[in-house]
CSV table of C-alpha atoms in Angstrom, one decimal:
chain,number,residue,atom,x,y,z
H,1,UNK,CA,11.3,-13.9,55.7
H,2,UNK,CA,12.1,-14.1,52.0
H,3,UNK,CA,15.5,-12.5,50.9
H,4,UNK,CA,15.9,-10.4,47.8
H,5,UNK,CA,17.8,-13.1,46.1
H,6,UNK,CA,15.1,-15.7,46.8
H,7,UNK,CA,12.4,-13.3,45.7
H,8,UNK,CA,14.1,-12.4,42.4
H,9,UNK,CA,14.8,-16.1,41.8
H,10,UNK,CA,11.1,-17.0,42.3
H,11,UNK,CA,10.0,-14.0,40.1
H,12,UNK,CA,12.4,-15.0,37.4
H,13,UNK,CA,11.0,-18.5,37.3
H,14,UNK,CA,7.4,-17.2,37.3
H,15,UNK,CA,8.0,-14.7,34.5
H,16,UNK,CA,9.6,-17.4,32.4
H,17,UNK,CA,6.6,-19.7,32.6
H,18,UNK,CA,3.6,-19.6,30.2
H,19,UNK,CA,1.2,-20.4,33.1
H,20,UNK,CA,-2.2,-18.7,32.7
H,21,UNK,CA,-2.2,-17.8,36.4
H,22,UNK,CA,1.3,-16.4,36.6
H,23,UNK,CA,0.0,-12.8,37.0
H,24,UNK,CA,-2.1,-13.9,40.0
H,25,UNK,CA,0.9,-15.7,41.6
H,26,UNK,CA,3.2,-12.8,41.1
H,27,UNK,CA,0.6,-10.3,42.5
H,28,UNK,CA,0.4,-12.4,45.7
H,29,UNK,CA,4.1,-12.0,46.2
H,30,UNK,CA,3.7,-8.2,46.3
H,31,UNK,CA,0.4,-8.1,48.2
H,32,UNK,CA,1.8,-7.8,51.7
H,33,UNK,CA,5.6,-7.1,51.5
H,34,UNK,CA,7.6,-7.4,54.7
H,35,UNK,CA,10.8,-6.0,53.3
H,36,UNK,CA,9.7,-2.9,51.4
H,37,UNK,CA,13.2,-1.9,50.3
H,38,UNK,CA,13.8,-5.3,48.7
H,39,UNK,CA,10.4,-5.4,47.2
H,40,UNK,CA,11.1,-2.1,45.5
H,41,UNK,CA,14.1,-3.7,43.7
H,42,UNK,CA,11.9,-6.6,42.7
H,43,UNK,CA,9.2,-4.4,41.4
H,44,UNK,CA,11.6,-2.7,39.0
H,45,UNK,CA,12.6,-6.2,37.8
H,46,UNK,CA,9.1,-7.5,37.2
H,47,UNK,CA,7.2,-4.4,36.0
H,48,UNK,CA,8.4,-4.5,32.4
H,49,UNK,CA,8.1,-8.3,32.3
H,50,UNK,CA,4.5,-8.2,33.4
H,51,UNK,CA,3.4,-5.3,31.1
H,52,UNK,CA,2.1,-7.6,28.3
H,53,UNK,CA,0.1,-9.6,30.8
H,54,UNK,CA,-1.4,-6.6,32.5
H,55,UNK,CA,-2.3,-5.0,29.2
H,56,UNK,CA,-4.0,-8.2,28.1
H,57,UNK,CA,-6.0,-8.3,31.4
H,58,UNK,CA,-7.0,-4.6,31.0
H,59,UNK,CA,-8.5,-5.4,27.6
H,60,UNK,CA,-10.1,-8.7,28.7
H,61,UNK,CA,-13.9,-9.0,28.4
H,62,UNK,CA,-13.9,-10.6,31.8
H,63,UNK,CA,-14.4,-7.9,34.6
H,64,UNK,CA,-12.4,-10.2,37.0
H,65,UNK,CA,-9.4,-10.0,34.8
H,66,UNK,CA,-9.6,-6.2,34.5
H,67,UNK,CA,-9.9,-5.9,38.3
H,68,UNK,CA,-6.8,-8.1,38.8
H,69,UNK,CA,-4.9,-5.9,36.3
H,70,UNK,CA,-5.7,-2.8,38.5
H,71,UNK,CA,-4.4,-4.6,41.6
H,72,UNK,CA,-1.3,-5.8,39.8
H,73,UNK,CA,-0.5,-2.4,38.3
H,74,UNK,CA,-0.8,-0.8,41.7
H,75,UNK,CA,1.6,-3.3,43.3
H,76,UNK,CA,4.3,-3.4,40.7
H,77,UNK,CA,4.1,-0.4,38.3
H,78,UNK,CA,5.8,2.9,38.8
H,79,UNK,CA,3.4,5.8,39.4
H,80,UNK,CA,3.3,7.3,35.9
H,81,UNK,CA,2.8,3.9,34.4
H,82,UNK,CA,-0.1,3.2,36.8
H,83,UNK,CA,-1.9,6.4,35.8
H,84,UNK,CA,-1.6,5.5,32.1
H,85,UNK,CA,-3.1,2.1,32.6
H,86,UNK,CA,-5.9,3.1,35.0
H,87,UNK,CA,-7.3,5.8,32.8
H,88,UNK,CA,-8.6,3.1,30.5
H,89,UNK,CA,-10.6,1.6,33.4
H,90,UNK,CA,-11.7,4.7,35.2
H,91,UNK,CA,-15.0,4.7,33.3
H,92,UNK,CA,-15.3,1.0,32.8
H,93,UNK,CA,-18.8,-0.2,32.0
H,94,UNK,CA,-18.6,-2.7,34.9
H,95,UNK,CA,-19.3,-0.8,38.1
H,96,UNK,CA,-17.1,-3.1,40.2
H,97,UNK,CA,-14.1,-2.5,37.9
H,98,UNK,CA,-14.8,1.2,37.8
H,99,UNK,CA,-15.0,1.4,41.6
H,100,UNK,CA,-11.7,-0.4,42.0
H,101,UNK,CA,-10.0,1.9,39.5
H,102,UNK,CA,-11.3,5.0,41.2
H,103,UNK,CA,-10.5,3.8,44.7
H,104,UNK,CA,-6.9,3.1,43.5
H,105,UNK,CA,-6.7,6.6,41.9
H,106,UNK,CA,-7.8,8.2,45.2
H,107,UNK,CA,-5.5,6.1,47.3
H,108,UNK,CA,-2.5,7.0,45.1
H,109,UNK,CA,-3.6,10.7,44.9
H,110,UNK,CA,-3.4,10.7,41.1
H,111,UNK,CA,-4.8,13.6,39.1
H,112,UNK,CA,-5.7,13.8,35.5
H,113,UNK,CA,-3.8,15.8,32.9
H,114,UNK,CA,-6.9,16.9,31.0
H,115,UNK,CA,-9.5,19.6,30.7
H,116,UNK,CA,-12.3,19.8,33.3
H,117,UNK,CA,-15.5,18.0,32.5
H,118,UNK,CA,-18.2,19.7,30.5
H,119,UNK,CA,-21.2,18.4,32.4
H,120,UNK,CA,-20.0,19.1,36.0
H,121,UNK,CA,-18.1,21.7,37.9
H,122,UNK,CA,-15.1,19.6,38.3
H,123,UNK,CA,-11.5,20.8,38.0
H,124,UNK,CA,-10.1,17.7,36.3
H,125,UNK,CA,-9.6,15.6,39.4
H,126,UNK,CA,-9.7,12.0,38.4
H,127,UNK,CA,-10.6,10.9,41.8
H,128,UNK,CA,-13.9,12.9,41.8
H,129,UNK,CA,-15.5,13.9,38.4
H,130,UNK,CA,-13.8,12.7,35.3
H,131,UNK,CA,-15.1,11.6,31.9
H,132,UNK,CA,-18.5,12.8,32.7
H,133,UNK,CA,-19.8,12.3,29.2
H,134,UNK,CA,-19.3,8.6,29.4
H,135,UNK,CA,-21.6,8.4,32.4
H,136,UNK,CA,-24.5,9.8,30.4
H,137,UNK,CA,-27.4,7.4,30.3
H,138,UNK,CA,-26.1,5.3,33.1
H,139,UNK,CA,-28.3,6.6,35.8
H,140,UNK,CA,-31.0,9.3,35.9
H,141,UNK,CA,-28.7,11.5,38.0
H,142,UNK,CA,-25.3,10.4,37.0
H,143,UNK,CA,-22.7,13.0,37.8
H,144,UNK,CA,-25.2,15.8,37.6
H,145,UNK,CA,-26.0,18.0,40.6
H,146,UNK,CA,-29.2,20.0,40.3
H,147,UNK,CA,-31.0,22.1,42.8
H,148,UNK,CA,-34.2,21.9,40.8
H,149,UNK,CA,-35.6,19.7,38.1
H,150,UNK,CA,-34.3,20.4,34.6
H,151,UNK,CA,-36.8,22.0,32.4
H,152,UNK,CA,-37.7,20.1,29.2
H,153,UNK,CA,-35.8,21.2,26.2
H,154,UNK,CA,-37.2,22.5,23.0
H,155,UNK,CA,-35.4,20.0,20.8
H,156,UNK,CA,-37.6,17.0,19.7
H,157,UNK,CA,-35.5,14.5,17.8
H,158,UNK,CA,-38.5,12.3,17.0
H,159,UNK,CA,-40.3,15.1,15.2
H,160,UNK,CA,-37.2,16.8,13.7
H,161,UNK,CA,-35.9,13.6,12.0
H,162,UNK,CA,-39.2,11.9,11.4
H,163,UNK,CA,-38.4,9.0,13.7
H,164,UNK,CA,-41.1,6.4,14.4
H,165,UNK,CA,-43.1,7.0,17.7
H,166,UNK,CA,-42.6,3.9,19.8
H,167,UNK,CA,-44.4,3.7,23.2
H,168,UNK,CA,-43.7,0.1,24.2
H,169,UNK,CA,-41.6,-3.0,23.4
H,170,UNK,CA,-44.6,-4.2,21.4
H,171,UNK,CA,-44.2,-1.2,19.1
H,172,UNK,CA,-40.5,-2.1,18.7
H,173,UNK,CA,-41.5,-5.6,17.7
H,174,UNK,CA,-43.9,-4.3,15.1
H,175,UNK,CA,-41.2,-2.0,13.7
H,176,UNK,CA,-38.7,-4.8,13.3
H,177,UNK,CA,-41.2,-7.4,12.1
H,178,UNK,CA,-41.2,-10.0,14.9
H,179,UNK,CA,-43.6,-11.1,17.6
H,180,UNK,CA,-43.2,-9.4,21.0
H,181,UNK,CA,-42.6,-12.7,22.7
H,182,UNK,CA,-39.5,-13.2,20.4
H,183,UNK,CA,-37.7,-10.1,21.6
H,184,UNK,CA,-36.1,-11.7,24.6
H,185,UNK,CA,-34.8,-14.6,22.5
H,186,UNK,CA,-33.0,-12.2,20.2
H,187,UNK,CA,-31.3,-10.7,23.2
H,188,UNK,CA,-29.9,-13.9,24.5
H,189,UNK,CA,-26.1,-13.7,25.4
H,190,UNK,CA,-23.2,-15.6,24.0
H,191,UNK,CA,-23.1,-17.8,20.9
H,192,UNK,CA,-24.9,-20.9,22.1
H,193,UNK,CA,-27.8,-22.5,20.3
H,194,UNK,CA,-30.7,-20.0,20.4
H,195,UNK,CA,-28.5,-16.9,20.8
H,196,UNK,CA,-28.5,-14.2,18.2
H,197,UNK,CA,-24.8,-14.1,17.3
H,198,UNK,CA,-22.0,-16.3,16.0
H,199,UNK,CA,-18.3,-15.5,16.8
H,200,UNK,CA,-15.2,-15.9,14.6
H,201,UNK,CA,-11.9,-14.2,14.1
H,202,UNK,CA,-10.5,-12.5,10.9
H,203,UNK,CA,-6.9,-11.5,10.2
H,204,UNK,CA,-6.0,-7.8,10.5
H,205,UNK,CA,-4.1,-6.2,7.6
H,206,UNK,CA,-1.2,-5.4,9.8
H,207,UNK,CA,-1.1,-8.6,11.9
H,208,UNK,CA,-3.1,-10.1,14.6
H,209,UNK,CA,-6.8,-11.0,14.6
H,210,UNK,CA,-10.1,-9.2,15.2
H,211,UNK,CA,-13.0,-10.9,16.9
H,212,UNK,CA,-16.3,-10.6,14.9
H,213,UNK,CA,-19.7,-11.1,16.5
H,214,UNK,CA,-22.0,-11.5,13.5
H,215,UNK,CA,-25.7,-11.5,14.1
H,216,UNK,CA,-27.6,-14.5,12.8
H,217,UNK,CA,-30.2,-14.0,10.0
H,218,UNK,CA,-33.2,-13.1,12.1
H,219,UNK,CA,-31.4,-10.7,14.3
H,220,UNK,CA,-29.6,-9.2,11.3
H,221,UNK,CA,-33.0,-8.4,9.8
H,222,UNK,CA,-34.1,-6.8,13.1
H,223,UNK,CA,-31.0,-4.7,13.3
H,224,UNK,CA,-31.4,-3.7,9.7
H,225,UNK,CA,-34.9,-2.5,10.4
H,226,UNK,CA,-33.6,-0.4,13.3
H,227,UNK,CA,-30.9,1.0,11.1
H,228,UNK,CA,-33.3,1.9,8.3
H,229,UNK,CA,-36.2,3.0,10.5
H,230,UNK,CA,-34.3,5.1,13.1
H,231,UNK,CA,-30.6,5.4,12.9
H,232,UNK,CA,-30.2,6.2,9.2
H,233,UNK,CA,-32.5,9.2,9.5
H,234,UNK,CA,-30.3,11.0,12.0
H,235,UNK,CA,-27.6,13.2,10.4
H,236,UNK,CA,-24.0,12.8,11.4
H,237,UNK,CA,-21.6,15.6,12.3
H,238,UNK,CA,-19.8,17.2,9.3
H,239,UNK,CA,-16.5,15.9,10.5
H,240,UNK,CA,-17.7,12.2,10.5
H,241,UNK,CA,-17.0,10.4,7.3
H,242,UNK,CA,-16.9,6.7,8.1
H,243,UNK,CA,-20.0,4.6,7.4
H,244,UNK,CA,-22.0,7.7,6.2
H,245,UNK,CA,-23.9,7.7,2.9
H,246,UNK,CA,-22.2,10.0,0.4
H,247,UNK,CA,-18.9,10.1,2.3
H,248,UNK,CA,-15.8,8.0,2.1
H,249,UNK,CA,-12.1,7.8,2.7
H,250,UNK,CA,-11.7,10.3,-0.1
H,251,UNK,CA,-14.0,12.9,1.5
H,252,UNK,CA,-12.2,12.3,4.8
H,253,UNK,CA,-8.8,12.9,3.2
H,254,UNK,CA,-9.7,15.8,0.9
H,255,UNK,CA,-9.9,18.6,3.6
H,256,UNK,CA,-6.3,17.9,4.6
H,257,UNK,CA,-4.7,18.3,1.1
H,258,UNK,CA,-1.7,20.6,1.0
H,259,UNK,CA,-1.4,20.8,4.8
H,260,UNK,CA,1.9,21.8,6.4
H,261,UNK,CA,1.3,19.3,9.2
H,262,UNK,CA,-1.0,16.3,9.5
H,263,UNK,CA,-1.7,14.4,12.8
H,264,UNK,CA,-3.2,10.9,12.7
H,265,UNK,CA,-4.6,9.4,15.9
H,266,UNK,CA,-6.4,6.1,16.5
H,267,UNK,CA,-9.0,5.3,19.2
H,268,UNK,CA,-8.7,2.0,21.1
H,269,UNK,CA,-11.5,-0.6,20.9
H,270,UNK,CA,-13.9,1.8,19.2
H,271,UNK,CA,-17.0,-0.4,19.0
H,272,UNK,CA,-16.5,-2.3,22.3
H,273,UNK,CA,-16.1,1.0,24.2
H,274,UNK,CA,-19.7,1.9,23.3
H,275,UNK,CA,-21.6,-0.3,25.8
H,276,UNK,CA,-25.3,-1.0,26.5
H,277,UNK,CA,-25.8,1.9,28.9
H,278,UNK,CA,-24.4,4.4,26.4
H,279,UNK,CA,-26.6,3.0,23.7
H,280,UNK,CA,-29.7,3.1,26.0
H,281,UNK,CA,-28.9,6.7,26.9
H,282,UNK,CA,-28.6,7.5,23.2
H,283,UNK,CA,-32.1,6.3,22.4
H,284,UNK,CA,-33.4,8.1,25.5
H,285,UNK,CA,-31.8,11.2,24.3
H,286,UNK,CA,-33.7,10.8,21.0
H,287,UNK,CA,-37.0,10.9,23.0
H,288,UNK,CA,-37.8,7.2,23.6
H,289,UNK,CA,-39.0,6.1,27.0
H,290,UNK,CA,-37.0,3.7,29.3
H,291,UNK,CA,-38.7,0.5,28.1
H,292,UNK,CA,-38.3,1.3,24.4
H,293,UNK,CA,-34.7,2.5,24.9
H,294,UNK,CA,-33.8,-0.6,26.8
H,295,UNK,CA,-35.3,-2.9,24.2
H,296,UNK,CA,-33.5,-1.1,21.3
H,297,UNK,CA,-30.2,-1.1,23.2
H,298,UNK,CA,-30.6,-4.8,24.0
H,299,UNK,CA,-31.3,-5.7,20.3
H,300,UNK,CA,-28.2,-3.8,19.1
H,301,UNK,CA,-25.6,-4.8,21.8
H,302,UNK,CA,-23.9,-8.1,22.4
H,303,UNK,CA,-23.2,-9.9,25.7
H,304,UNK,CA,-20.3,-12.3,25.2
H,305,UNK,CA,-19.6,-15.3,27.5
H,306,UNK,CA,-16.2,-15.5,29.2
H,307,UNK,CA,-15.4,-18.7,31.0
H,308,UNK,CA,-19.1,-19.5,31.1
H,309,UNK,CA,-20.0,-16.1,32.7
H,310,UNK,CA,-22.1,-13.6,30.8
H,311,UNK,CA,-20.3,-10.2,30.5
H,312,UNK,CA,-22.4,-7.3,31.5
H,313,UNK,CA,-23.2,-4.7,30.2
H,314,UNK,CA,-23.3,-5.6,26.5
H,315,UNK,CA,-21.1,-3.9,23.9
H,316,UNK,CA,-21.5,-3.0,20.3
H,317,UNK,CA,-20.7,-6.1,18.2
H,318,UNK,CA,-18.2,-5.8,15.3
H,319,UNK,CA,-20.3,-7.3,12.6
H,320,UNK,CA,-23.8,-5.9,13.3
H,321,UNK,CA,-25.2,-3.5,10.7
H,322,UNK,CA,-26.3,-1.1,13.5
H,323,UNK,CA,-22.9,-0.8,15.2
H,324,UNK,CA,-21.3,1.8,12.9
H,325,UNK,CA,-24.2,4.2,13.1
H,326,UNK,CA,-24.5,3.8,16.9
H,327,UNK,CA,-20.8,4.3,17.4
H,328,UNK,CA,-20.9,7.5,15.2
H,329,UNK,CA,-23.9,8.8,17.2
H,330,UNK,CA,-22.2,8.0,20.5
H,331,UNK,CA,-19.2,10.1,19.2
H,332,UNK,CA,-21.2,13.1,18.1
H,333,UNK,CA,-20.2,15.3,21.1
H,334,UNK,CA,-16.6,14.1,20.6
H,335,UNK,CA,-16.8,15.4,17.0
H,336,UNK,CA,-18.3,18.7,18.2
H,337,UNK,CA,-15.7,19.3,20.8
H,338,UNK,CA,-12.7,18.3,18.6
H,339,UNK,CA,-14.0,20.3,15.7
H,340,UNK,CA,-14.2,23.4,17.9
H,341,UNK,CA,-10.8,22.8,19.3
H,342,UNK,CA,-9.4,22.5,15.8
H,343,UNK,CA,-11.1,25.7,14.7
H,344,UNK,CA,-9.6,27.5,17.7
H,345,UNK,CA,-6.1,26.8,16.4
H,346,UNK,CA,-6.9,27.2,12.6
H,347,UNK,CA,-6.8,23.4,12.1
H,348,UNK,CA,-9.0,21.0,10.3
H,349,UNK,CA,-10.5,17.9,12.0
H,350,UNK,CA,-12.1,14.8,10.4
H,351,UNK,CA,-12.9,11.3,11.8
H,352,UNK,CA,-13.3,8.1,9.9
H,353,UNK,CA,-14.6,5.5,12.5
H,354,UNK,CA,-11.7,5.3,15.0
H,355,UNK,CA,-9.2,7.3,12.9
H,356,UNK,CA,-8.9,10.9,13.9
H,357,UNK,CA,-7.1,13.4,11.7
H,358,UNK,CA,-6.0,17.0,12.3
H,359,UNK,CA,-4.2,19.2,9.9
H,360,UNK,CA,-2.6,22.6,10.0
H,361,UNK,CA,-2.2,24.4,6.7
H,362,UNK,CA,0.2,26.9,8.3
H,363,UNK,CA,2.7,26.5,11.1
H,364,UNK,CA,0.5,26.1,14.2
H,365,UNK,CA,0.4,28.8,16.9
H,366,UNK,CA,0.2,26.2,19.6
H,367,UNK,CA,2.8,23.6,20.6
H,368,UNK,CA,1.8,20.2,19.2
H,369,UNK,CA,2.3,18.6,22.6
H,370,UNK,CA,-0.1,21.0,24.2
H,371,UNK,CA,-2.6,20.5,21.4
H,372,UNK,CA,-2.5,16.8,21.7
H,373,UNK,CA,-2.9,17.1,25.5
H,374,UNK,CA,-6.2,18.8,24.9
H,375,UNK,CA,-7.2,16.2,22.3
H,376,UNK,CA,-6.3,13.3,24.5
H,377,UNK,CA,-8.2,14.8,27.4
H,378,UNK,CA,-11.4,15.4,25.4
H,379,UNK,CA,-11.3,11.9,24.1
H,380,UNK,CA,-11.0,10.5,27.6
H,381,UNK,CA,-13.9,12.7,28.8
H,382,UNK,CA,-16.1,11.4,25.9
H,383,UNK,CA,-15.3,7.8,26.9
H,384,UNK,CA,-12.6,6.9,24.4
H,385,UNK,CA,-8.9,6.2,24.8
H,386,UNK,CA,-6.3,7.1,22.2
H,387,UNK,CA,-3.6,4.5,21.2
H,388,UNK,CA,-0.3,6.3,21.6
H,389,UNK,CA,1.5,3.7,19.5
H,390,UNK,CA,-0.7,4.6,16.5
H,391,UNK,CA,0.0,8.4,16.7
H,392,UNK,CA,1.6,9.8,13.6
H,393,UNK,CA,2.8,13.4,13.1
H,394,UNK,CA,3.5,14.0,9.4
H,395,UNK,CA,5.2,17.1,7.9
H,396,UNK,CA,4.8,18.1,4.3
H,397,UNK,CA,8.5,17.2,3.4
H,398,UNK,CA,7.4,13.6,3.9
H,399,UNK,CA,4.6,11.6,2.5
H,400,UNK,CA,1.3,12.5,4.3
H,401,UNK,CA,-1.4,9.8,4.4
H,402,UNK,CA,-5.0,10.1,5.7
H,403,UNK,CA,-6.9,6.8,5.8
H,404,UNK,CA,-4.5,5.4,3.3
H,405,UNK,CA,-4.6,8.2,0.8
H,406,UNK,CA,-1.7,10.6,0.1
H,407,UNK,CA,-2.7,14.2,0.6
H,408,UNK,CA,0.5,16.2,0.1
H,409,UNK,CA,-0.7,18.0,-3.0
H,410,UNK,CA,-3.8,16.2,-4.1
H,411,UNK,CA,-5.6,13.0,-3.1
H,412,UNK,CA,-4.0,10.0,-4.8
H,413,UNK,CA,-3.2,6.3,-4.1
H,414,UNK,CA,0.4,5.9,-2.7
H,415,UNK,CA,3.0,5.4,-5.3
H,416,UNK,CA,4.2,2.1,-3.9
H,417,UNK,CA,0.6,0.7,-4.1
H,418,UNK,CA,0.2,1.9,-7.7
H,419,UNK,CA,3.5,0.3,-8.8
H,420,UNK,CA,2.5,-3.0,-7.1
H,421,UNK,CA,-0.9,-3.1,-8.7
H,422,UNK,CA,0.5,-2.1,-12.1
H,423,UNK,CA,3.0,-4.9,-11.9
H,424,UNK,CA,0.2,-7.4,-11.0
H,425,UNK,CA,-1.8,-6.3,-14.1
H,426,UNK,CA,1.2,-6.6,-16.3
H,427,UNK,CA,2.0,-10.1,-15.0
H,428,UNK,CA,-1.7,-11.2,-15.4
H,429,UNK,CA,-1.6,-10.0,-19.1
H,430,UNK,CA,1.6,-11.9,-19.7
H,431,UNK,CA,1.1,-15.1,-17.7
H,432,UNK,CA,-2.6,-15.3,-16.8
H,433,UNK,CA,-4.5,-14.6,-13.7
H,434,UNK,CA,-3.5,-17.9,-12.0
H,435,UNK,CA,0.2,-16.7,-12.0
H,436,UNK,CA,-0.7,-13.9,-9.5
H,437,UNK,CA,-3.7,-15.4,-7.7
H,438,UNK,CA,-1.5,-17.5,-5.3
H,439,UNK,CA,-4.4,-19.7,-4.3
H,440,UNK,CA,-6.9,-16.9,-4.0
H,441,UNK,CA,-10.1,-18.3,-5.6
H,442,UNK,CA,-11.7,-14.9,-5.6
H,443,UNK,CA,-8.7,-13.1,-7.2
H,444,UNK,CA,-10.8,-11.6,-10.0
H,445,UNK,CA,-13.0,-9.9,-7.4
H,446,UNK,CA,-9.9,-8.5,-5.7
H,447,UNK,CA,-8.7,-7.0,-9.0
H,448,UNK,CA,-12.1,-5.4,-9.8
H,449,UNK,CA,-12.5,-4.1,-6.2
H,450,UNK,CA,-9.1,-2.5,-6.1
H,451,UNK,CA,-9.5,-0.9,-9.5
H,452,UNK,CA,-12.9,0.5,-8.3
H,453,UNK,CA,-11.1,1.9,-5.2
H,454,UNK,CA,-8.5,3.6,-7.4
H,455,UNK,CA,-11.3,4.9,-9.6
H,456,UNK,CA,-12.9,6.6,-6.5
H,457,UNK,CA,-9.6,8.2,-5.5
H,458,UNK,CA,-8.1,9.0,-8.9
H,459,UNK,CA,-10.8,8.7,-11.7
H,460,UNK,CA,-8.4,9.1,-14.6
H,461,UNK,CA,-6.2,6.2,-13.5
H,462,UNK,CA,-9.1,4.2,-12.1
H,463,UNK,CA,-11.0,4.2,-15.4
H,464,UNK,CA,-8.0,2.9,-17.2
H,465,UNK,CA,-7.4,0.1,-14.7
H,466,UNK,CA,-11.1,-0.9,-14.7
H,467,UNK,CA,-11.0,-1.4,-18.4
H,468,UNK,CA,-7.8,-3.5,-18.1
H,469,UNK,CA,-9.4,-5.7,-15.4
H,470,UNK,CA,-12.6,-6.1,-17.4
H,471,UNK,CA,-10.5,-7.2,-20.4
H,472,UNK,CA,-8.6,-9.8,-18.2
H,473,UNK,CA,-11.8,-11.2,-16.7
H,474,UNK,CA,-13.5,-11.3,-20.1
H,475,UNK,CA,-10.6,-13.3,-21.5
H,476,UNK,CA,-10.9,-15.8,-18.6
H,477,UNK,CA,-14.6,-16.2,-19.2
H,478,UNK,CA,-14.0,-16.6,-22.9
C-alpha cells in the first residue's frame, strides 16, 4: 500500500516531467485509491499543477483527450472546479464525450447556476435538460417532448428571403458550379492531398497562435457561391455587427457612447463551437430537406485529423468565407435573448463576432453579478461558453473601450495609439519609411490601412493622416 510520502514523491516527479502522457499516468494513481484520506491530501497538491494539462485536453480536437480530461477532473479537482470545467463539455458535439460529462454531472449531483431552458420544461438541472438550444438540429426529437406532431409554421424563409429552391444534392452542385460527383471530394477530411483545406497558424495580436483551416481554391469558390446565393440574403439581428455589410467596429461601439458602465465579454472558441449538426439544423430551419441540408453543412464545415483519426462532427473552419455568416446565424437566438435581457434592465447590447458588450447609461437597478449570471446562463444554453479571463467591467471614470474604440464621450481611437502612429509618421518624414519598417516589406500597406481605419473612426483626423501617408508613398515611388 502506497504511503502519502511515496505518493507525493511520485506525483512531484510526474508533474515536473514534460511527458505527453503524464496526465494519463497521474489519473491512474487516483483511479482506485486505497487510502482515501491520504489521496485527498495528494489531490490538493496535484490539482493546481494539472490545471494547464486538463484545460488543454478540454479544448483538444481529439474526443479521447476531452474524455480523459473529464475523468481527470473528477478524480483530482475540487467540486466547484469540476463544475466549471464540465460545463464546457456538457453539450460536446461528440456524443461519447457528452455522455461522459453528463454521467459525471449526475454522479456528483451537480446543478447548474443558470436559467431554465427555453425549449423544454426543465428547471435548470444540468443532469437532465440543459443547453437545449445547442441540441437543435441534432436529432428530429432532440430534447423536445410532444404529445402530438407539431403543426407547420407560417414562416417560410425560402420565400421571405428569396433563397434558391434546392431539392437535391444535384441542385446544390448546380448552384455552386461543380459536378454532382465532385461534391464528396470537396468534403474530404483533413489536409492531405485531395482534401479541401490547408492548415497553418498565425500569430495572435496578444500572444499565442491561431490555427487557420483555409479552403483551397475550388472549395473557396463553392463556399463563396453558398455565401452569395444563400447566407448573404438572410438579415442578421440588429445587435450583430461583425462581418455584416454596412456595419463595423464603429457601429458596434457607437451605441455605448457616454455609458456609466460598460461590460465586455468574450466567447470561447466561437467558430469551432458551431459544429456540423448545428449548421445542418440551421439549413433545415431555413426550409431545406435533409439531403440538401447535409450537403450544404458538409461543404461549409471542416473535419480535422488528430493523430490520424478524423474528428467528427466537423466544425466551422477559421478561414472559410462562409464561417462568419454561419456563426452569426447560429447566434441569432443568443442575440435575441441577450437583447431582451439588456432591455429589461435598461441596458444596451451589441455583439461583434465573439465580443459581447453591454452598457448601462445610468446606474443599473440590478446587481452586476446577478446580471452576469443571467448572461452566462443564456450563453451556455445557446451553446457558447464565456471566457472569464476576458471579462472587463469599465466605469466612466476610466477609459472605456468597445472593440478597440474609446466610447467615454465619443468614438475615437485610443490616445496611446494616436500618439504612436503620429510618431511613426513623423519619423518616416524625417528619416524615410525604411527607418520604421523594421523589416516589414509591406510597411506602406500597413500605414495606408491604419490611416483608413482612423478615417472610419474619426474622419477629421483620418483624412489628414491619409493625405500624409499618400505623400510618403508618393515620395517613395518617385
